[in-house]
Short mmCIF file of C-alpha atoms in Angstrom, two decimals:
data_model
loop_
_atom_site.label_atom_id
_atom_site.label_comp_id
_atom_site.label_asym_id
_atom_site.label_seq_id
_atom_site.Cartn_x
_atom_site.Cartn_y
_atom_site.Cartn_z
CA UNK A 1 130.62 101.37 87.81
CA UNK A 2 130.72 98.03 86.14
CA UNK A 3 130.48 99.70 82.93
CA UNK A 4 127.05 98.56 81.98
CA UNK A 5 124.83 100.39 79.12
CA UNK A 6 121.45 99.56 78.40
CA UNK A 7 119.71 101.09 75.09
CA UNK A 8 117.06 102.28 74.81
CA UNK A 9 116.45 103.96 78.49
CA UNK A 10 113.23 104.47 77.77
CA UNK A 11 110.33 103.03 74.95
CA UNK A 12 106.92 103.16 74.27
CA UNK A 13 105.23 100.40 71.85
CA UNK A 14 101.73 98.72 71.38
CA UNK A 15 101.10 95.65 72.29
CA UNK A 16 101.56 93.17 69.42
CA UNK A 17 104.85 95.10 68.20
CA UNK A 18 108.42 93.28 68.65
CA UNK A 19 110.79 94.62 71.52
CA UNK A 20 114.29 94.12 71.86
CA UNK A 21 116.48 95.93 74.59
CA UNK A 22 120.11 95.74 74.60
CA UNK A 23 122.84 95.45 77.85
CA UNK A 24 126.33 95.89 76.62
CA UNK A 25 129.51 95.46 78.86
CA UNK A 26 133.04 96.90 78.76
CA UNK A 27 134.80 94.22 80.94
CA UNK A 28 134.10 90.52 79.47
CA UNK A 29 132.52 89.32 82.46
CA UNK A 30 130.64 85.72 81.60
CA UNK A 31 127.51 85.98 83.46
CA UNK A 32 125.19 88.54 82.49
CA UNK A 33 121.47 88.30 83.72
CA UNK A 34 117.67 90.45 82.70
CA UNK A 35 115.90 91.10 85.74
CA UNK A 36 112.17 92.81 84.99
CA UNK A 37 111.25 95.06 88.41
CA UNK A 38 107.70 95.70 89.32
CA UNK A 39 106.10 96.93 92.30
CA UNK A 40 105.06 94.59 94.97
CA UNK A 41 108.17 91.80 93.32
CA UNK A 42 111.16 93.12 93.44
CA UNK A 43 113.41 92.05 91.07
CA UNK A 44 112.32 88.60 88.95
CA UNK A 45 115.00 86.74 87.08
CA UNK A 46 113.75 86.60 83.18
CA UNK A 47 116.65 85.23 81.21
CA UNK A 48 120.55 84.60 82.14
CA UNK A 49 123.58 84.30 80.27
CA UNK A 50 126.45 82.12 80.88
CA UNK A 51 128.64 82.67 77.94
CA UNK A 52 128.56 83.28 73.96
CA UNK A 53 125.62 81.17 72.86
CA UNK A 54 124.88 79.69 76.39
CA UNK A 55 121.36 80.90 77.66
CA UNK A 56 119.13 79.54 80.28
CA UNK A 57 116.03 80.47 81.74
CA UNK A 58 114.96 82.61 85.01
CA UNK A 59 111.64 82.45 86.95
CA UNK A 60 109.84 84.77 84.68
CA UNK A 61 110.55 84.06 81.10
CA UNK A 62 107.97 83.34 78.84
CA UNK A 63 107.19 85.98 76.51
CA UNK A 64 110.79 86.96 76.14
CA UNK A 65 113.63 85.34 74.03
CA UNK A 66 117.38 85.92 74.58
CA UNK A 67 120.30 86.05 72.50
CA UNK A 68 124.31 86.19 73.22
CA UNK A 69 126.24 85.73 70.23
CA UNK A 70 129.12 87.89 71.50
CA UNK A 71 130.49 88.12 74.86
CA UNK A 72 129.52 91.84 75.39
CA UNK A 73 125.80 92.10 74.41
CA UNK A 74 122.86 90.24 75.87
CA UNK A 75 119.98 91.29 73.70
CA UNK A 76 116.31 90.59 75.79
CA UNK A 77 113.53 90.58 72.80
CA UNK A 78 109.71 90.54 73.78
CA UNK A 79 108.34 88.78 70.25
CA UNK A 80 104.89 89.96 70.75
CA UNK A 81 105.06 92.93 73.50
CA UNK A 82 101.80 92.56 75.97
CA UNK A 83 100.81 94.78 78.27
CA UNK A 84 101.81 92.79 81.51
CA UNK A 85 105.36 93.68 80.05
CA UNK A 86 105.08 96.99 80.85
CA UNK A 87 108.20 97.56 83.85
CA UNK A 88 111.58 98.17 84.11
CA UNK A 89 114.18 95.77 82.71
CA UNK A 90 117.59 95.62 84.54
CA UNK A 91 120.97 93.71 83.06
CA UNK A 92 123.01 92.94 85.48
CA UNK A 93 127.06 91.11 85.28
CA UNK A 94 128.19 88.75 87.83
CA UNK A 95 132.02 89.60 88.98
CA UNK A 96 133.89 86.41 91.18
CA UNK A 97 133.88 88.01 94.98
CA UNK A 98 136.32 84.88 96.47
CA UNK A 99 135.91 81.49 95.85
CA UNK A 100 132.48 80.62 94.63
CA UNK A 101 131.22 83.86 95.28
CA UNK A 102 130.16 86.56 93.36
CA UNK A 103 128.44 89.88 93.16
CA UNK A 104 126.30 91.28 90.74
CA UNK A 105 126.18 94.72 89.55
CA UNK A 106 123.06 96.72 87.60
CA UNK A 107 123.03 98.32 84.30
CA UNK A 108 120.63 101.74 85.05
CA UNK A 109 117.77 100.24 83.75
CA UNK A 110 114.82 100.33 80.61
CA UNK A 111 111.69 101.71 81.30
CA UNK A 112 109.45 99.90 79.03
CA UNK A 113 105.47 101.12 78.26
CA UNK A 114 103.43 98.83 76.33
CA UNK A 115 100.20 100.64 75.16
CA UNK B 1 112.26 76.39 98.21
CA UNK B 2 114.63 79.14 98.56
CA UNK B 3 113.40 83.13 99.60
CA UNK B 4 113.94 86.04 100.99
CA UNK B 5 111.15 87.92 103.14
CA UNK B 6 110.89 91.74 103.78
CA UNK B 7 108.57 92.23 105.63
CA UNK B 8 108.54 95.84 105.84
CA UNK B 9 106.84 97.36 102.83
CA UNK B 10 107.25 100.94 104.12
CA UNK B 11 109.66 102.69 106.66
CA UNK B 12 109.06 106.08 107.91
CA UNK B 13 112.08 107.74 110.42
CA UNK B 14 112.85 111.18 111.08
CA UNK B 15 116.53 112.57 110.27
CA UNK B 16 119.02 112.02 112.67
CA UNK B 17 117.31 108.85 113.93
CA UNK B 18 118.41 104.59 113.72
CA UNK B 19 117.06 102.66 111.37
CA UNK B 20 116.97 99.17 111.09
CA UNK B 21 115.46 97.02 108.18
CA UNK B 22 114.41 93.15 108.06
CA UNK B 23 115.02 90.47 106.12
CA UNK B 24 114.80 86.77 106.83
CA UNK B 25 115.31 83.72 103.79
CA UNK B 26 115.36 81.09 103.14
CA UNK B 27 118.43 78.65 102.23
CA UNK B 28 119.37 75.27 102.83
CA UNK B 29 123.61 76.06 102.73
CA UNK B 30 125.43 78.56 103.88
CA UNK B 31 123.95 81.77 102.46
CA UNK B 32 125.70 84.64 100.64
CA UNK B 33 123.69 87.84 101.27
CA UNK B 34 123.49 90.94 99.99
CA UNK B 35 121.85 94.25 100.77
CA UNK B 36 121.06 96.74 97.75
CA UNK B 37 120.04 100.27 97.73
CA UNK B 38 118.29 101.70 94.81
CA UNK B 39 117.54 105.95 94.75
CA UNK B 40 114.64 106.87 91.91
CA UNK B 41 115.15 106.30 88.54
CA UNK B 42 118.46 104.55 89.32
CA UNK B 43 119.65 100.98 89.63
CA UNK B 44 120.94 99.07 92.31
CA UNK B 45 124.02 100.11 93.72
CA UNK B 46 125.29 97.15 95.95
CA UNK B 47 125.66 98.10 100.04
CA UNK B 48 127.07 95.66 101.07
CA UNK B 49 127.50 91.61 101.49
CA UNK B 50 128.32 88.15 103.63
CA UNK B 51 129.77 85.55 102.50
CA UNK B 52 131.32 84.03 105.92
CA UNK B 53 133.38 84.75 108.70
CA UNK B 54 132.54 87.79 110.89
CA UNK B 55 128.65 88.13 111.07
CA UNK B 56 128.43 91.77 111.52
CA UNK B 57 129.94 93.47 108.25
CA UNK B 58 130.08 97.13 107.02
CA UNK B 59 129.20 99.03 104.02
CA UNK B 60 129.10 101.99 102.26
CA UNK B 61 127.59 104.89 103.28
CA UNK B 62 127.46 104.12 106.86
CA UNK B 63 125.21 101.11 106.92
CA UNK B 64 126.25 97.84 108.31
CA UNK B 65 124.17 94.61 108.62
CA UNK B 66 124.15 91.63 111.26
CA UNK B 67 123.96 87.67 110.40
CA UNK B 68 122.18 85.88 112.37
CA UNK B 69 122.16 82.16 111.10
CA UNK B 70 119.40 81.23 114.07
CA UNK B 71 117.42 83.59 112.70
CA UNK B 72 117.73 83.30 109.38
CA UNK B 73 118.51 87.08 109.37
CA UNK B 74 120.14 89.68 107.74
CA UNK B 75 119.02 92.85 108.97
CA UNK B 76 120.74 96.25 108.13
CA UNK B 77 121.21 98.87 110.12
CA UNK B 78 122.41 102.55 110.52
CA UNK B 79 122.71 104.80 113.50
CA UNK B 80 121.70 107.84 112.04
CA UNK B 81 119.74 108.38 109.01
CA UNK B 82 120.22 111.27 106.60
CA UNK B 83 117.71 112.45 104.48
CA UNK B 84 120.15 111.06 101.28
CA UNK B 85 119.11 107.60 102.88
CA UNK B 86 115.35 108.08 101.17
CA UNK B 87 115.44 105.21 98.37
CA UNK B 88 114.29 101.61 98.07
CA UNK B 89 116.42 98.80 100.34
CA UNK B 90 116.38 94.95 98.85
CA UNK B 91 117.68 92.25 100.36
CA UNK B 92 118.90 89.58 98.19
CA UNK B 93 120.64 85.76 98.86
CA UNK B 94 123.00 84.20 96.13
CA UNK B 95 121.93 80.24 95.45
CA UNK B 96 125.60 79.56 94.89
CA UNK B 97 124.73 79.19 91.49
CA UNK B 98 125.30 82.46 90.00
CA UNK B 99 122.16 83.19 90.65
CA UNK B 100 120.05 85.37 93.20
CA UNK B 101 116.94 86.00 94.56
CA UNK B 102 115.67 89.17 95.90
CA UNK B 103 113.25 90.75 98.74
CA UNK B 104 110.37 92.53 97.21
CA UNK B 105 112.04 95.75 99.12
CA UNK B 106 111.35 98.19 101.60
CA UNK B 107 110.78 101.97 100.62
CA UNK B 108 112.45 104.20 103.45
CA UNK B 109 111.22 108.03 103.69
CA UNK B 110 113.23 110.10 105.94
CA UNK B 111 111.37 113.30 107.43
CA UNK B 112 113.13 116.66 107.51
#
């Protein structure tokens, strides 16, 4: 347990509504990362987090802005939810392994609906 | 580009019996590779990982996976299912730069 939350676990909205999800951590680790997961792709890299204020972008980001303004939350927000957002959002924490290393390890996960 | 392949979308074995699932990538370095396991409704609980040295390395639960840099491999492997294996397997490398990239997974059923 890397003591990852994620709120809410589950939400329904209609398309055109604002989303945002939250992943807070317990241990001040710098990375944090949203993955969406959807049948058929495994896990796609939305957003990433290297520090307070330090964002960049994953393979699968537009529609979605990020925000970090303190070390333990990384707040995912969908400005205008669509319907193709409808999946299950993972945050995820990268801990150093050795060297360059690392590991990351999943929050449990938002099942999202968008009507 | 970098990726990781699974080929297997689905994996049927009976209880008691070896299982072994693929994975191949991608990677111009040295690769750091990962193996995940993910039951319904959960996340991903991390099985287990290479970064160097031995190529043959053991996780939890039993499973243990093989290197094969030829190959561009990474299979994993148990000798003995148990119907507690049933869950979704995915394969992931690290680029090295914090960040990784993942199979699209293989869905294992184990029959009673």
């Amino acid at each position: 347990d890397a003591g990852i939350t994620q709120s809410p676990r589950h939400k329904v909205t209609e398309t055109g509504t604002p989303v945002t999800l939250r992943c807070h951590q317990t241990e001040n680790h710098r990375y944090m990362y949203w993955y969406r997961q959807d049948p058929g792709h495994g896990l796609r890299l939305i957003h990433y987090s290297y520090g307070v204020k330090d964002t960049d972008k994953g393979e699968v980001s537009d529609g979605y802005s990020v925000s970090r303004s303190k070390t333990e939350d990384f707040l995912l927000t969908l400005e205008s939810a669509t319907s193709s957002q409808t999946s299950v959002y993972f945050c995820a924490i990268s801990v150093i392994a050795g060297g360059p290393v690392t590991e990351q390890f999943f929050g449990p996960g938002t099942r999202l609906t968008v009507l | 580009a970098q990726s990781v392949t699974q080929p297997d979308i689905h994996i049927t074995v009976s209880e008691g019996a070896s299982l072994e699932l693929r994975c191949n990538y991608s990677y111009g370095a040295t690769p750091y590779l990962f193996w995940y396991v993910q039951s319904p409704g959960q996340g991903l609980q991390l099985l287990l990982k290479y970064f160097s040295g031995d190529t043959l390395v053991q996780g939890i639960k039993g499973f243990e996976a093989e290197f094969k840099r030829s190959q561009s491999s990474f299979n994993l492997r148990k000798p003995s299912v148990h119907w507690s294996d049933a869950a979704e397997y995915f394969c992931a490398v690290g680029s090295g730069t914090y960040k990784y990239i993942f199979g699209t997974g293989t869905r294992l059923k184990v029959l009673a």
